[in-house]
XYZ file of C-alpha atoms in Angstrom:
247
model
C 11.397 -15.720 -5.745
C 10.516 -12.153 -4.860
C 13.104 -9.922 -3.206
C 12.286 -8.946 0.348
C 12.908 -5.440 1.629
C 14.181 -4.801 5.088
C 11.576 -4.352 7.843
C 10.153 -0.828 8.021
C 12.131 1.685 10.028
C 11.644 5.400 10.485
C 11.511 6.668 6.906
C 9.599 9.238 4.896
C 7.518 6.452 3.320
C 4.224 6.014 5.098
C 2.720 3.013 3.328
C 3.155 -0.668 4.124
C 3.723 -3.168 1.341
C 0.418 -4.359 -0.032
C -1.523 -1.499 1.551
C -3.709 0.969 -0.321
C -2.013 3.653 -2.418
C -0.895 6.532 -0.244
C -0.594 10.062 -1.540
C 2.161 12.020 0.122
C 1.094 15.330 1.685
C 1.997 18.549 -0.018
C 5.311 20.005 1.058
C 5.579 22.978 3.346
C 8.189 24.349 0.906
C 6.611 25.301 -2.383
C 7.449 23.523 -5.619
C 5.562 24.559 -8.732
C 3.016 22.003 -9.904
C 3.685 21.086 -13.549
C 0.771 22.137 -15.742
C 0.739 18.740 -17.449
C 1.076 16.618 -14.294
C -2.357 14.996 -14.579
C -1.864 14.274 -18.279
C 1.533 12.703 -17.624
C 0.105 10.584 -14.782
C -2.726 9.321 -16.987
C -0.265 8.496 -19.772
C 1.926 6.420 -17.489
C -1.133 4.673 -16.097
C -2.019 3.620 -19.661
C 1.436 2.194 -20.436
C 2.191 0.741 -16.991
C 1.152 -2.834 -17.758
C 2.986 -2.926 -21.092
C 6.095 -1.406 -19.546
C 6.185 -3.879 -16.664
C 5.719 -6.759 -19.124
C 8.520 -5.407 -21.331
C 10.964 -5.244 -18.418
C 10.097 -8.783 -17.368
C 10.234 -10.372 -20.821
C 12.885 -8.401 -22.749
C 15.195 -6.990 -20.076
C 14.832 -3.479 -21.504
C 14.656 -1.189 -18.491
C 16.313 -3.771 -16.234
C 19.774 -2.697 -15.056
C 20.865 -6.328 -14.866
C 21.012 -6.402 -18.673
C 23.155 -3.256 -18.966
C 26.607 -3.613 -17.339
C 27.349 0.112 -17.091
C 23.970 0.991 -15.582
C 24.233 -1.901 -13.140
C 27.746 -0.759 -12.198
C 26.400 2.747 -11.535
C 23.649 1.457 -9.256
C 26.113 -0.863 -7.508
C 28.449 2.066 -6.860
C 25.530 4.061 -5.483
C 24.508 1.156 -3.225
C 28.071 0.768 -1.943
C 28.273 4.498 -1.237
C 24.986 4.973 0.637
C 24.777 1.619 2.413
C 24.470 2.203 6.145
C 23.668 5.910 5.811
C 19.927 5.519 6.322
C 16.767 5.216 4.231
C 16.938 5.426 0.443
C 14.092 6.741 -1.713
C 13.600 5.727 -5.362
C 11.650 8.622 -6.911
C 9.826 7.564 -10.062
C 10.321 3.873 -9.353
C 7.983 2.573 -12.074
C 7.346 -1.153 -11.576
C 9.968 -1.296 -8.843
C 12.823 -3.047 -10.649
C 15.655 -0.914 -9.238
C 13.962 -0.573 -5.844
C 13.866 -4.362 -5.525
C 17.472 -4.700 -6.703
C 18.642 -2.287 -4.025
C 16.604 -4.197 -1.444
C 18.454 -7.344 -2.502
C 21.665 -5.404 -1.843
C 20.498 -4.867 1.736
C 19.433 -1.212 1.549
C 16.427 0.152 3.443
C 14.768 1.369 0.255
C 11.285 2.506 -0.699
C 9.819 3.566 -4.034
C 7.364 6.261 -5.092
C 5.837 6.930 -8.488
C 3.430 9.410 -10.011
C 1.372 6.612 -11.602
C -0.951 4.559 -9.370
C -0.932 1.775 -11.963
C 2.868 1.636 -11.926
C 2.702 1.267 -8.142
C 0.133 -1.526 -8.477
C 2.567 -3.379 -10.742
C 5.466 -2.717 -8.370
C 3.530 -4.152 -5.441
C 2.458 -7.163 -7.472
C 5.976 -7.933 -8.699
C 7.803 -7.090 -5.461
C 5.353 -7.649 -2.586
C 8.042 -7.464 0.085
C 8.968 -3.879 -0.789
C 7.348 -0.583 0.153
C 5.819 1.585 -2.569
C 3.691 4.741 -2.503
C 2.015 7.068 -5.000
C 3.514 10.542 -5.322
C 4.836 13.089 -7.765
C 8.392 14.305 -7.226
C 6.860 17.766 -6.805
C 4.624 16.671 -3.907
C 7.056 14.868 -1.621
C 7.189 15.885 2.026
C 10.806 15.116 2.941
C 12.391 16.133 6.209
C 15.782 17.785 6.150
C 18.744 15.386 6.401
C 16.422 12.358 6.570
C 17.736 10.195 3.716
C 20.992 8.430 2.983
C 20.273 8.261 -0.734
C 17.840 9.361 -3.430
C 17.385 8.014 -6.948
C 15.931 9.906 -9.888
C 16.571 7.008 -12.277
C 15.251 7.877 -15.761
C 12.318 9.502 -13.974
C 12.873 13.275 -13.845
C 12.900 14.086 -17.562
C 9.177 14.926 -17.590
C 9.710 17.776 -15.116
C 9.610 21.205 -16.801
C 12.950 22.987 -17.014
C 11.967 25.527 -14.367
C 10.676 22.842 -11.976
C 13.616 20.421 -12.018
C 15.927 22.818 -10.093
C 13.268 23.124 -7.372
C 13.061 19.331 -7.047
C 16.851 18.998 -6.962
C 16.972 21.577 -4.157
C 14.453 19.479 -2.218
C 16.576 16.366 -2.744
C 19.741 18.138 -1.622
C 18.039 19.341 1.550
C 16.618 15.877 2.306
C 19.983 14.115 2.075
C 22.058 13.581 5.172
C 25.629 14.912 5.066
C 27.478 12.254 3.109
C 24.252 11.098 1.452
C 24.103 10.794 -2.331
C 21.780 11.356 -5.266
C 22.009 9.310 -8.444
C 20.083 10.416 -11.493
C 19.950 9.241 -15.099
C 18.226 10.946 -17.991
C 18.142 11.540 -21.727
C 20.985 13.701 -23.035
C 20.406 16.496 -25.525
C 18.965 19.996 -25.642
C 15.497 19.485 -27.099
C 11.996 19.089 -25.701
C 10.511 16.045 -27.441
C 6.740 15.518 -27.280
C 5.843 11.841 -27.192
C 2.440 10.693 -28.431
C 2.756 6.899 -28.209
C 4.894 4.454 -26.243
C 5.435 0.814 -25.315
C 3.385 -1.005 -27.904
C 1.754 1.979 -29.571
C -0.248 3.082 -26.537
C -1.400 6.724 -26.907
C 0.397 9.000 -24.446
C 1.087 12.676 -24.032
C 4.238 13.775 -22.280
C 7.287 15.920 -22.949
C 10.795 14.530 -22.581
C 13.053 17.391 -21.503
C 16.547 16.403 -22.596
C 19.543 17.924 -20.821
C 23.085 18.470 -21.936
C 25.273 16.702 -19.352
C 27.172 19.859 -18.397
C 23.922 21.755 -17.798
C 22.486 18.963 -15.683
C 25.675 18.803 -13.613
C 25.470 22.566 -13.155
C 21.892 22.340 -11.870
C 22.811 19.589 -9.445
C 25.795 21.491 -8.093
C 23.780 24.689 -7.712
C 21.376 22.721 -5.513
C 24.219 22.268 -3.031
C 25.497 18.835 -4.011
C 28.982 17.921 -5.197
C 29.328 15.778 -8.317
C 31.416 12.657 -7.743
C 30.819 10.718 -10.985
C 29.413 11.223 -14.480
C 28.755 8.562 -17.106
C 27.780 9.421 -20.681
C 25.942 6.758 -22.646
C 25.779 6.449 -26.455
C 22.493 5.893 -28.305
C 21.096 2.372 -28.453
C 18.592 0.710 -30.752
C 15.743 1.726 -28.435
C 16.969 4.969 -26.844
C 18.979 8.070 -27.586
C 22.109 9.179 -25.697
C 21.935 9.330 -21.924
C 23.821 10.550 -18.894
C 24.166 9.266 -15.329
C 25.295 11.619 -12.563
C 26.014 10.824 -8.917
C 26.461 13.665 -6.449
C 26.790 13.910 -2.681
C 25.889 16.321 0.066
C 29.122 17.538 1.629
C 29.873 16.295 5.133
């Protein structure tokens, strides 16, 4: 049975479930366009089907199979429930978006990859998904109760991520929260294949947890929780950070 999102309300998402892909308008406030954005989009389009199949068949990438990640998302859901719309930025095939919908949140997902969004709509037809880069979102000030950047912001160049975080901070309502998870470290790792040996080209910008927390707090948010994750058989160390806009 597919999860069903709440009926549409006034939110920044402008696409109905099952409708054609919608590209968000460019923001009035400038964010630098990553030089490799088109290459990254094409890479994720190529791996989208394999990734969606992996999540469905192995549980890798599904928070339900990882108690600490599920606990983090549950804490986020408990914190932002009732505060207004929630936006899952870089939603992939919609796994976390759908989980939050099951929790009763008014949640929508966006992703850079049109093919990822096609998979999300196929797997979760009751939810709302749109095509957009994090650098192209047009978000009104104080319009969202919550924002997720769940393992989805590590492709942003180091000088672009602070600009995106500033946008997120501005878009959150007072009391609203951001949750983000990413790869921990201090290297830029170029990936050339992924998810079944599919050729890709993207850079994973790893962040030391203290530096990531610093960026988030400089955007105007206040850190409320930090979770550091050890390496696993399929991924290196990670970090989850939740931060709120002061009331």
